[in-house]
mmCIF file of C-alpha atoms and ligand atoms in Angstrom:
data_model
loop_
_atom_site.group_PDB
_atom_site.id
_atom_site.type_symbol
_atom_site.label_atom_id
_atom_site.label_comp_id
_atom_site.label_asym_id
_atom_site.label_seq_id
_atom_site.Cartn_x
_atom_site.Cartn_y
_atom_site.Cartn_z
ATOM 1 C CA MET A 17 118.198 110.026 74.899
ATOM 2 C CA LYS A 18 115.527 107.713 73.615
ATOM 3 C CA VAL A 19 114.819 105.120 76.305
ATOM 4 C CA VAL A 20 112.761 101.978 75.845
ATOM 5 C CA LEU A 21 111.480 100.468 79.104
ATOM 6 C CA VAL A 22 110.388 96.830 79.058
ATOM 7 C CA ALA A 23 107.685 95.234 81.204
ATOM 8 C CA GLY A 24 105.980 91.943 80.548
ATOM 9 C CA ALA A 25 104.995 89.966 83.604
ATOM 10 C CA ARG A 26 103.388 90.757 86.942
ATOM 11 C CA PRO A 27 106.599 91.282 88.965
ATOM 12 C CA ASN A 28 107.892 93.791 86.374
ATOM 13 C CA PHE A 29 105.197 96.423 86.700
ATOM 14 C CA MET A 30 106.008 97.598 90.254
ATOM 15 C CA LYS A 31 109.686 97.917 89.272
ATOM 16 C CA ILE A 32 109.167 99.758 85.987
ATOM 17 C CA ALA A 33 106.554 102.241 87.320
ATOM 18 C CA PRO A 34 108.831 104.371 89.543
ATOM 19 C CA ILE A 35 111.614 104.483 86.922
ATOM 20 C CA PHE A 36 109.201 105.421 84.151
ATOM 21 C CA ASN A 37 107.577 108.146 86.287
ATOM 22 C CA GLU A 38 110.955 109.540 87.356
ATOM 23 C CA LEU A 39 112.242 109.645 83.752
ATOM 24 C CA LYS A 40 109.086 111.525 82.764
ATOM 25 C CA LYS A 41 110.132 114.381 85.087
ATOM 26 C CA TYR A 42 113.149 115.013 82.831
ATOM 27 C CA LYS A 43 111.452 115.438 79.484
ATOM 28 C CA HIS A 44 114.304 117.551 78.137
ATOM 29 C CA TYR A 45 116.698 114.617 78.622
ATOM 30 C CA PHE A 46 114.555 111.562 77.997
ATOM 31 C CA ASP A 47 112.113 110.457 75.374
ATOM 32 C CA THR A 48 110.476 107.345 76.864
ATOM 33 C CA ILE A 49 108.754 104.405 75.191
ATOM 34 C CA LEU A 50 107.051 101.867 77.465
ATOM 35 C CA VAL A 51 106.852 98.402 75.892
ATOM 36 C CA HIS A 52 104.590 95.688 77.348
ATOM 37 C CA THR A 53 105.462 92.293 75.875
ATOM 38 C CA GLY A 54 102.134 90.721 76.872
ATOM 39 C CA GLN A 55 103.842 87.788 78.657
ATOM 40 C CA HIS A 56 101.098 88.243 81.260
ATOM 41 C CA TYR A 57 97.754 89.272 79.833
ATOM 42 C CA ASP A 58 94.866 88.488 82.245
ATOM 43 C CA TYR A 59 93.430 91.649 83.793
ATOM 44 C CA ASN A 60 94.389 90.552 87.296
ATOM 45 C CA MET A 61 97.962 89.645 86.226
ATOM 46 C CA SER A 62 98.568 92.815 84.221
ATOM 47 C CA GLY A 63 95.844 95.452 83.589
ATOM 48 C CA SER A 64 94.932 95.883 87.263
ATOM 49 C CA PHE A 65 98.575 96.748 88.019
ATOM 50 C CA PHE A 66 98.574 99.640 85.552
ATOM 51 C CA ARG A 67 95.474 100.922 87.347
ATOM 52 C CA ASP A 68 96.808 100.452 90.909
ATOM 53 C CA LEU A 69 100.324 101.705 90.168
ATOM 54 C CA GLU A 70 99.040 104.748 88.279
ATOM 55 C CA LEU A 71 101.215 103.699 85.358
ATOM 56 C CA SER A 72 100.221 105.098 81.981
ATOM 57 C CA LYS A 73 99.188 102.648 79.261
ATOM 58 C CA PRO A 74 102.083 101.052 77.369
ATOM 59 C CA ASP A 75 103.122 102.878 74.204
ATOM 60 C CA ILE A 76 103.650 99.532 72.488
ATOM 61 C CA PHE A 77 101.945 96.226 73.310
ATOM 62 C CA LEU A 78 103.483 93.124 71.758
ATOM 63 C CA GLY A 79 100.685 90.735 72.749
ATOM 64 C CA ILE A 80 102.925 87.658 73.001
ATOM 65 C CA GLY A 81 100.978 85.569 75.538
ATOM 66 C CA SER A 82 101.934 82.182 76.968
ATOM 67 C CA GLY A 83 104.101 79.436 75.492
ATOM 68 C CA THR A 84 107.002 77.164 76.307
ATOM 69 C CA GLN A 85 110.205 78.857 77.453
ATOM 70 C CA ALA A 86 111.606 78.869 73.921
ATOM 71 C CA VAL A 87 108.393 79.860 72.136
ATOM 72 C CA GLN A 88 107.682 82.752 74.484
ATOM 73 C CA THR A 89 111.274 84.022 74.441
ATOM 74 C CA ALA A 90 111.570 83.687 70.657
ATOM 75 C CA LYS A 91 108.270 85.432 69.936
ATOM 76 C CA ILE A 92 109.214 88.354 72.160
ATOM 77 C CA MET A 93 112.603 88.626 70.419
ATOM 78 C CA VAL A 94 111.035 88.767 66.955
ATOM 79 C CA GLU A 95 108.559 91.484 67.935
ATOM 80 C CA PHE A 96 110.988 93.458 70.070
ATOM 81 C CA GLU A 97 113.531 93.526 67.247
ATOM 82 C CA ARG A 98 110.917 95.303 65.099
ATOM 83 C CA VAL A 99 110.371 97.846 67.883
ATOM 84 C CA CYS A 100 114.095 98.527 68.170
ATOM 85 C CA LEU A 101 114.682 98.783 64.426
ATOM 86 C CA LYS A 102 111.815 101.228 64.067
ATOM 87 C CA ASN A 103 112.489 103.382 67.136
ATOM 88 C CA LYS A 104 116.291 103.186 67.353
ATOM 89 C CA PRO A 105 116.555 103.607 71.139
ATOM 90 C CA ASP A 106 119.750 104.829 72.789
ATOM 91 C CA LEU A 107 119.078 102.664 75.833
ATOM 92 C CA VAL A 108 116.870 99.711 76.756
ATOM 93 C CA ILE A 109 115.944 99.327 80.434
ATOM 94 C CA VAL A 110 114.976 95.843 81.609
ATOM 95 C CA VAL A 111 114.010 94.775 85.140
ATOM 96 C CA GLY A 112 114.065 91.495 87.035
ATOM 97 C CA ASP A 113 114.445 88.012 85.632
ATOM 98 C CA VAL A 114 111.394 86.958 83.613
ATOM 99 C CA ASN A 115 111.438 85.715 80.022
ATOM 100 C CA SER A 116 110.632 89.226 78.752
ATOM 101 C CA THR A 117 113.780 90.511 80.500
ATOM 102 C CA LEU A 118 115.981 87.951 78.774
ATOM 103 C CA ALA A 119 114.337 88.186 75.357
ATOM 104 C CA CYS A 120 114.522 91.978 75.142
ATOM 105 C CA SER A 121 118.059 92.246 76.445
ATOM 106 C CA LEU A 122 119.313 89.597 74.034
ATOM 107 C CA THR A 123 117.594 91.383 71.148
ATOM 108 C CA ALA A 124 119.014 94.780 72.132
ATOM 109 C CA ALA A 125 122.514 93.345 72.582
ATOM 110 C CA LYS A 126 122.521 91.929 69.038
ATOM 111 C CA LEU A 127 121.529 95.346 67.718
ATOM 112 C CA CYS A 128 124.342 96.946 69.784
ATOM 113 C CA ILE A 129 121.865 98.982 71.833
ATOM 114 C CA PRO A 130 123.104 99.632 75.395
ATOM 115 C CA ILE A 131 121.130 97.838 78.124
ATOM 116 C CA ALA A 132 120.545 98.810 81.742
ATOM 117 C CA HIS A 133 119.517 95.894 83.959
ATOM 118 C CA VAL A 134 117.675 96.852 87.121
ATOM 119 C CA GLU A 135 117.952 94.206 89.873
ATOM 120 C CA ALA A 136 121.171 92.897 88.336
ATOM 121 C CA GLY A 137 123.499 90.379 89.965
ATOM 122 C CA LEU A 138 120.999 88.289 91.934
ATOM 123 C CA ARG A 139 121.917 84.584 91.856
ATOM 124 C CA SER A 140 120.224 81.502 93.282
ATOM 125 C CA PHE A 141 122.977 79.323 91.754
ATOM 126 C CA ASP A 142 120.188 76.972 90.712
ATOM 127 C CA ARG A 143 120.164 76.631 86.932
ATOM 128 C CA THR A 144 117.001 74.501 87.021
ATOM 129 C CA MET A 145 115.098 77.771 87.552
ATOM 130 C CA PRO A 146 114.303 79.516 84.251
ATOM 131 C CA GLU A 147 114.784 82.824 86.074
ATOM 132 C CA GLU A 148 118.392 81.977 86.987
ATOM 133 C CA VAL A 149 119.248 81.406 83.331
ATOM 134 C CA ASN A 150 117.498 84.684 82.505
ATOM 135 C CA ARG A 151 119.466 86.570 85.182
ATOM 136 C CA VAL A 152 122.857 85.243 84.148
ATOM 137 C CA ILE A 153 122.391 85.823 80.407
ATOM 138 C CA THR A 154 120.794 89.255 80.879
ATOM 139 C CA ASP A 155 123.728 90.348 83.027
ATOM 140 C CA HIS A 156 126.232 89.023 80.541
ATOM 141 C CA VAL A 157 124.842 91.229 77.759
ATOM 142 C CA SER A 158 124.071 94.328 79.862
ATOM 143 C CA ASP A 159 126.070 97.545 80.046
ATOM 144 C CA LEU A 160 124.776 99.211 83.210
ATOM 145 C CA PHE A 161 123.999 97.242 86.357
ATOM 146 C CA PHE A 162 121.681 98.616 89.009
ATOM 147 C CA THR A 163 121.777 96.452 92.126
ATOM 148 C CA THR A 164 119.676 96.024 95.260
ATOM 149 C CA CYS A 165 122.364 94.712 97.635
ATOM 150 C CA GLU A 166 126.082 94.124 98.164
ATOM 151 C CA ASP A 167 125.950 90.400 97.410
ATOM 152 C CA ALA A 168 124.665 91.198 93.918
ATOM 153 C CA ASN A 169 127.668 93.508 93.403
ATOM 154 C CA ASN A 170 129.982 90.696 94.466
ATOM 155 C CA ASN A 171 128.312 88.178 92.141
ATOM 156 C CA LEU A 172 128.751 90.543 89.203
ATOM 157 C CA LYS A 173 132.397 91.290 89.997
ATOM 158 C CA ARG A 174 133.121 87.573 90.342
ATOM 159 C CA GLU A 175 131.628 87.071 86.876
ATOM 160 C CA GLY A 176 133.970 89.696 85.441
ATOM 161 C CA VAL A 177 131.794 92.832 85.365
ATOM 162 C CA SER A 178 133.804 96.021 85.784
ATOM 163 C CA ASN A 179 133.174 97.852 89.043
ATOM 164 C CA LYS A 180 132.626 101.060 87.043
ATOM 165 C CA LYS A 181 129.440 99.656 85.513
ATOM 166 C CA ILE A 182 127.866 98.529 88.809
ATOM 167 C CA PHE A 183 125.648 100.950 90.709
ATOM 168 C CA PHE A 184 124.297 99.938 94.086
ATOM 169 C CA VAL A 185 121.061 101.941 94.098
ATOM 170 C CA GLY A 186 118.742 99.950 96.388
ATOM 171 C CA ASN A 187 115.456 98.233 95.696
ATOM 172 C CA VAL A 188 113.174 100.003 93.236
ATOM 173 C CA MET A 189 110.193 97.810 94.160
ATOM 174 C CA ILE A 190 110.281 99.422 97.592
ATOM 175 C CA ASP A 191 109.713 102.837 95.927
ATOM 176 C CA THR A 192 106.326 101.579 94.771
ATOM 177 C CA LEU A 193 105.548 99.978 98.109
ATOM 178 C CA GLU A 194 106.367 103.204 99.976
ATOM 179 C CA LYS A 195 104.341 105.322 97.562
ATOM 180 C CA LEU A 196 101.221 103.183 97.826
ATOM 181 C CA LYS A 197 101.371 101.908 101.418
ATOM 182 C CA VAL A 198 98.935 104.461 102.791
ATOM 183 C CA LYS A 199 96.549 104.060 99.866
ATOM 184 C CA SER A 200 96.497 100.282 100.310
ATOM 185 C CA GLU A 201 95.075 100.817 103.825
ATOM 186 C CA GLU A 202 91.812 101.824 102.141
ATOM 187 C CA SER A 203 91.431 98.365 100.605
ATOM 188 C CA LEU A 204 88.446 96.399 101.890
ATOM 189 C CA VAL A 205 89.995 93.071 100.952
ATOM 190 C CA LEU A 206 89.894 91.630 104.495
ATOM 191 C CA GLU A 207 86.165 92.299 104.801
ATOM 192 C CA LYS A 208 85.565 90.856 101.336
ATOM 193 C CA ILE A 209 87.391 87.637 102.208
ATOM 194 C CA GLY A 210 86.005 87.490 105.734
ATOM 195 C CA VAL A 211 89.231 87.463 107.775
ATOM 196 C CA ARG A 212 90.500 89.556 110.697
ATOM 197 C CA LYS A 213 93.817 91.418 111.031
ATOM 198 C CA ASN A 214 96.507 88.944 112.217
ATOM 199 C CA GLY A 215 94.002 86.107 112.020
ATOM 200 C CA TYR A 216 95.238 84.443 108.812
ATOM 201 C CA VAL A 217 98.289 83.425 106.800
ATOM 202 C CA VAL A 218 98.881 84.525 103.197
ATOM 203 C CA LEU A 219 99.948 81.793 100.774
ATOM 204 C CA THR A 220 101.301 82.253 97.238
ATOM 205 C CA LEU A 221 102.713 79.480 95.082
ATOM 206 C CA HIS A 222 103.666 79.371 91.416
ATOM 207 C CA ARG A 223 107.214 78.044 90.872
ATOM 208 C CA PRO A 224 107.242 75.173 88.354
ATOM 209 C CA SER A 225 109.438 73.179 90.790
ATOM 210 C CA ASN A 226 106.625 73.344 93.378
ATOM 211 C CA VAL A 227 103.464 73.173 91.297
ATOM 212 C CA ASP A 228 104.293 71.101 88.222
ATOM 213 C CA ASP A 229 105.045 67.859 90.075
ATOM 214 C CA LYS A 230 102.034 66.015 91.466
ATOM 215 C CA LYS A 231 103.788 64.434 94.453
ATOM 216 C CA THR A 232 105.449 67.694 95.512
ATOM 217 C CA LEU A 233 102.265 69.721 95.271
ATOM 218 C CA ARG A 234 100.216 67.085 97.107
ATOM 219 C CA ASN A 235 102.838 66.915 99.853
ATOM 220 C CA MET A 236 102.793 70.693 100.288
ATOM 221 C CA PHE A 237 99.020 70.702 100.472
ATOM 222 C CA GLU A 238 99.247 68.180 103.332
ATOM 223 C CA ALA A 239 101.190 70.836 105.262
ATOM 224 C CA PHE A 240 98.712 73.588 104.294
ATOM 225 C CA ARG A 241 95.798 71.397 105.414
ATOM 226 C CA ASP A 242 97.501 70.710 108.769
ATOM 227 C CA LEU A 243 98.267 74.392 109.246
ATOM 228 C CA GLY A 244 94.702 75.276 108.270
ATOM 229 C CA LYS A 245 93.514 73.496 111.438
ATOM 230 C CA HIS A 246 95.284 76.222 113.456
ATOM 231 C CA ILE A 247 94.742 79.323 111.321
ATOM 232 C CA PRO A 248 93.066 79.955 107.949
ATOM 233 C CA LEU A 249 95.220 80.371 104.847
ATOM 234 C CA VAL A 250 94.300 82.974 102.238
ATOM 235 C CA PHE A 251 95.536 81.819 98.845
ATOM 236 C CA PRO A 252 95.307 84.157 95.816
ATOM 237 C CA VAL A 253 96.180 81.554 93.247
ATOM 238 C CA HIS A 254 98.349 81.991 90.144
ATOM 239 C CA PRO A 255 96.679 80.640 86.948
ATOM 240 C CA ARG A 256 99.462 78.075 86.463
ATOM 241 C CA THR A 257 98.897 76.726 89.992
ATOM 242 C CA LEU A 258 95.119 76.616 89.658
ATOM 243 C CA LYS A 259 95.476 74.502 86.533
ATOM 244 C CA GLN A 260 97.744 72.053 88.355
ATOM 245 C CA ILE A 261 95.507 71.845 91.445
ATOM 246 C CA ASN A 262 92.612 70.866 89.180
ATOM 247 C CA ARG A 263 94.724 68.552 87.044
ATOM 248 C CA PHE A 264 96.092 66.644 90.065
ATOM 249 C CA GLY A 265 92.671 66.547 91.763
ATOM 250 C CA ILE A 266 93.890 68.159 94.984
ATOM 251 C CA ASN A 267 91.104 68.640 97.535
ATOM 252 C CA PHE A 268 90.975 70.875 100.573
ATOM 253 C CA ASP A 269 88.497 72.512 102.914
ATOM 254 C CA SER A 270 87.664 75.915 101.462
ATOM 255 C CA LYS A 271 87.135 77.404 104.934
ATOM 256 C CA SER A 272 90.685 76.737 106.054
ATOM 257 C CA ILE A 273 92.315 77.303 102.643
ATOM 258 C CA LYS A 274 90.563 80.250 101.035
ATOM 259 C CA LEU A 275 91.388 80.081 97.354
ATOM 260 C CA MET A 276 90.751 83.120 95.178
ATOM 261 C CA GLU A 277 91.780 84.796 91.924
ATOM 262 C CA PRO A 278 95.082 86.739 91.926
ATOM 263 C CA LEU A 279 94.657 90.113 93.638
ATOM 264 C CA GLY A 280 95.621 93.568 92.427
ATOM 265 C CA TYR A 281 98.637 95.349 93.912
ATOM 266 C CA LEU A 282 96.798 97.393 96.566
ATOM 267 C CA ASP A 283 94.561 94.572 97.792
ATOM 268 C CA PHE A 284 97.473 92.179 97.965
ATOM 269 C CA MET A 285 99.614 94.655 99.889
ATOM 270 C CA LYS A 286 96.854 95.188 102.426
ATOM 271 C CA LEU A 287 96.435 91.414 102.678
ATOM 272 C CA TYR A 288 100.061 90.639 103.540
ATOM 273 C CA MET A 289 100.530 93.740 105.712
ATOM 274 C CA ASP A 290 97.723 92.575 108.012
ATOM 275 C CA SER A 291 98.604 88.862 107.962
ATOM 276 C CA LYS A 292 100.152 86.823 110.754
ATOM 277 C CA PHE A 293 102.828 85.654 108.349
ATOM 278 C CA VAL A 294 103.425 84.776 104.702
ATOM 279 C CA LEU A 295 104.155 81.460 102.982
ATOM 280 C CA THR A 296 105.479 82.021 99.477
ATOM 281 C CA ASP A 297 107.776 80.913 96.672
ATOM 282 C CA SER A 298 107.824 84.387 95.082
ATOM 283 C CA GLY A 299 111.014 86.445 94.924
ATOM 284 C CA GLY A 300 109.470 89.885 95.351
ATOM 285 C CA ILE A 301 107.345 88.926 98.338
ATOM 286 C CA GLN A 302 110.461 87.805 100.232
ATOM 287 C CA GLU A 303 111.709 91.388 99.840
ATOM 288 C CA GLU A 304 108.436 93.150 100.607
ATOM 289 C CA THR A 305 107.953 91.177 103.850
ATOM 290 C CA THR A 306 111.547 91.869 104.884
ATOM 291 C CA TYR A 307 111.033 95.580 104.313
ATOM 292 C CA LEU A 308 107.821 95.598 106.363
ATOM 293 C CA GLY A 309 109.092 93.265 109.106
ATOM 294 C CA ILE A 310 106.494 90.568 108.410
ATOM 295 C CA PRO A 311 107.623 86.955 109.025
ATOM 296 C CA CYS A 312 108.037 85.056 105.748
ATOM 297 C CA LEU A 313 108.578 81.344 105.150
ATOM 298 C CA THR A 314 109.891 80.744 101.655
ATOM 299 C CA LEU A 315 108.791 77.491 100.041
ATOM 300 C CA ARG A 316 112.116 76.976 98.281
ATOM 301 C CA SER A 317 115.449 75.487 99.271
ATOM 302 C CA ASN A 318 117.442 78.434 97.879
ATOM 303 C CA THR A 319 116.985 82.115 97.218
ATOM 304 C CA GLU A 320 118.618 84.652 94.912
ATOM 305 C CA ARG A 321 117.804 87.192 97.642
ATOM 306 C CA PRO A 322 119.927 85.943 100.590
ATOM 307 C CA ILE A 323 119.824 89.369 102.256
ATOM 308 C CA THR A 324 116.183 88.677 103.154
ATOM 309 C CA VAL A 325 117.426 85.697 105.193
ATOM 310 C CA SER A 326 120.606 87.221 106.663
ATOM 311 C CA GLU A 327 119.126 90.649 107.492
ATOM 312 C CA GLY A 328 115.391 90.272 107.016
ATOM 313 C CA THR A 329 112.468 88.187 108.234
ATOM 314 C CA ASN A 330 112.775 85.375 105.705
ATOM 315 C CA THR A 331 113.385 81.669 106.463
ATOM 316 C CA LEU A 332 113.830 79.035 103.745
ATOM 317 C CA VAL A 333 111.666 75.980 104.426
ATOM 318 C CA GLY A 334 111.693 74.240 101.030
ATOM 319 C CA ASN A 335 108.728 72.087 100.093
ATOM 320 C CA ASN A 336 108.964 69.485 102.854
ATOM 321 C CA ARG A 337 105.660 68.958 104.653
ATOM 322 C CA ASN A 338 107.084 68.584 108.184
ATOM 323 C CA LYS A 339 109.395 71.560 107.925
ATOM 324 C CA ILE A 340 106.673 73.844 106.572
ATOM 325 C CA LEU A 341 104.367 72.887 109.426
ATOM 326 C CA ARG A 342 107.045 73.036 112.141
ATOM 327 C CA GLU A 343 108.260 76.518 111.161
ATOM 328 C CA SER A 344 104.694 77.786 110.732
ATOM 329 C CA LEU A 345 103.712 76.631 114.210
ATOM 330 C CA ARG A 346 106.818 78.290 115.657
ATOM 331 C CA ILE A 347 105.633 81.617 114.245
ATOM 332 C CA LEU A 348 102.140 81.055 115.654
ATOM 333 C CA LYS A 349 103.835 80.587 119.050
ATOM 334 C CA GLY A 350 105.487 84.005 118.613
ATOM 335 C CA LYS A 351 108.968 82.770 117.686
ATOM 336 C CA TYR A 352 110.156 84.565 114.560
ATOM 337 C CA LYS A 353 112.904 86.786 113.204
ATOM 338 C CA ILE A 354 112.562 90.527 113.670
ATOM 339 C CA GLY A 355 115.020 91.587 110.953
ATOM 340 C CA LYS A 356 115.917 95.046 109.660
ATOM 341 C CA LYS A 357 115.500 97.044 106.471
ATOM 342 C CA PRO A 358 118.404 96.458 104.072
ATOM 343 C CA LYS A 359 120.574 99.434 103.100
ATOM 344 C CA LEU A 360 119.108 101.801 100.486
ATOM 345 C CA TRP A 361 115.683 100.165 100.479
ATOM 346 C CA ASP A 362 114.222 103.563 101.170
ATOM 347 C CA GLY A 363 111.808 104.573 98.397
ATOM 348 C CA ARG A 364 114.381 106.679 96.503
ATOM 349 C CA THR A 365 115.957 104.116 94.193
ATOM 350 C CA ALA A 366 114.360 105.399 90.975
ATOM 351 C CA GLN A 367 115.716 108.879 91.724
ATOM 352 C CA ARG A 368 119.212 107.441 92.076
ATOM 353 C CA ILE A 369 118.897 105.462 88.831
ATOM 354 C CA VAL A 370 117.739 108.478 86.841
ATOM 355 C CA LYS A 371 120.478 110.707 88.300
ATOM 356 C CA ILE A 372 123.056 108.188 87.106
ATOM 357 C CA LEU A 373 121.443 108.092 83.645
ATOM 358 C CA ILE A 374 121.478 111.897 83.430
ATOM 359 C CA LYS A 375 125.171 111.942 84.335
ATOM 360 C CA LYS A 376 125.841 109.366 81.649
ATOM 361 C CA PHE A 377 123.718 111.327 79.156
ATOM 362 C CA ARG A 378 125.733 114.511 79.839
ATOM 363 C CA ARG A 379 129.046 112.675 79.555
ATOM 364 C CA ASP A 380 128.159 110.921 76.284
HETATM 365 C C1 UD1 B 19 106.458 84.214 85.318
HETATM 366 C C2 UD1 B 19 107.962 84.341 85.523
HETATM 367 C C3 UD1 B 19 108.292 84.203 87.007
HETATM 368 C C4 UD1 B 19 107.469 85.151 87.839
HETATM 369 C C5 UD1 B 19 105.996 84.931 87.530
HETATM 370 C C6 UD1 B 19 105.116 85.859 88.311
HETATM 371 C C7 UD1 B 19 109.367 83.504 83.699
HETATM 372 C C8 UD1 B 19 110.256 82.396 83.277
HETATM 373 N N1 UD1 B 19 108.688 83.297 84.822
HETATM 374 O O1 UD1 B 19 106.096 82.894 85.667
HETATM 375 O O2 UD1 B 19 109.660 84.484 87.199
HETATM 376 O O3 UD1 B 19 107.734 84.912 89.200
HETATM 377 O O4 UD1 B 19 105.789 85.147 86.138
HETATM 378 O O5 UD1 B 19 103.766 85.588 88.064
HETATM 379 O O6 UD1 B 19 109.309 84.513 83.040
HETATM 380 N N2 UD1 B 19 98.851 82.516 82.618
HETATM 381 C C9 UD1 B 19 97.552 82.966 82.543
HETATM 382 N N3 UD1 B 19 97.361 84.315 82.460
HETATM 383 C C10 UD1 B 19 98.348 85.217 82.440
HETATM 384 C C11 UD1 B 19 99.684 84.738 82.506
HETATM 385 C C12 UD1 B 19 99.913 83.399 82.596
HETATM 386 O O7 UD1 B 19 96.611 82.198 82.564
HETATM 387 O O8 UD1 B 19 98.098 86.430 82.364
HETATM 388 C C13 UD1 B 19 99.086 81.065 82.748
HETATM 389 C C14 UD1 B 19 99.281 80.376 81.426
HETATM 390 O O9 UD1 B 19 98.735 79.118 81.505
HETATM 391 C C15 UD1 B 19 100.783 80.235 81.347
HETATM 392 C C16 UD1 B 19 101.161 80.057 82.792
HETATM 393 O O10 UD1 B 19 100.252 80.851 83.528
HETATM 394 O O11 UD1 B 19 101.158 79.194 80.529
HETATM 395 C C17 UD1 B 19 102.568 80.483 83.114
HETATM 396 O O12 UD1 B 19 102.800 81.813 82.675
HETATM 397 P P1 UD1 B 19 104.315 82.266 82.309
HETATM 398 O O13 UD1 B 19 104.347 83.688 81.976
HETATM 399 O O14 UD1 B 19 104.888 81.310 81.329
HETATM 400 O O15 UD1 B 19 105.115 82.000 83.635
HETATM 401 P P2 UD1 B 19 104.739 82.290 85.163
HETATM 402 O O16 UD1 B 19 104.578 80.986 85.838
HETATM 403 O O17 UD1 B 19 103.640 83.283 85.269
#
């Protein structure tokens, strides 16, 4: 079975790595081709992850780069179609919800190539998010659905997906976290930044709804400034956000809000593992903090990962200044959710996915 695996943006790499490495163990069944679309291209958004995750270099690099939603998606489709026509894969594996996920699944579907979507069925029910559109369309053209939680299964069934095609396998990102947790302890990132264990908050921010509007971003920074009077914030900043901070002329004290370039996987894991709590609008970080039992305040009013709220350590605080500050101070006073690890988030998801693919391979 010739399998093309697609990765393109930062949150894809930690999901693709364990599946790719597991497939490689079954060389007599699978011929793998790793495609990197180039949606993310800076070393610290892409290259450093291949190094940290011990993921071999992509077999094919499409070099797409940035663009509007349509330009980026269209360019990936054109290039990925060439890859598919030349290599004639039997299966395309896509992960997550970024533009590369949508573009490659749409391309494969039109060429009648079966698609497996890993992390299928997540829904925020907020179509203003580009990722929500990507999730819905990807699922509607996929053939195999690997899910992280029961609510994803229910979303898929409600949208008409046959139960036979849905496989609840757990969270593949946790495989990577488990594999590299011990190694991340060696990171000297705290010393480099000049913070002590439990003596800081980690902040990440990149959603267009938070960073592309001047008033919203300014308002959020008011909360970060207020919080910074109690505890320093460490802020590895996404390139999109940095541009907007500069464009809107947002000022802050660099001692209480420590801005820095995006970090690699191991340094970032060490950073959030040793933090007091995390403020974020990322999807993956909501899951990683839930798994590790670290309090997380999500700077969004909805989440496609409700299990992190119902079972985990996550609380939605939106982008309202007062709410962000109030909930942050509660955590500093020791009042936060303890949570538990969701079912099948155990470091063995890639094994389960590959077993299912082998079964399918034998049957077909
Ligand atoms: C993308 C994903 C988002 C994911 C995020 C993680 C989509 C629709 N969005 O958002 O779901 O949470 O990645 O980071 O796919 N840029 C650089 N260097 C890079 C990459 C991007 O400077 O290596 C800058 C460019 O100015 C670019 C902007 O960041 O225009 C946004 O990049 P893009 O890939 O369009 O979306 P993200 O905001 O990164």
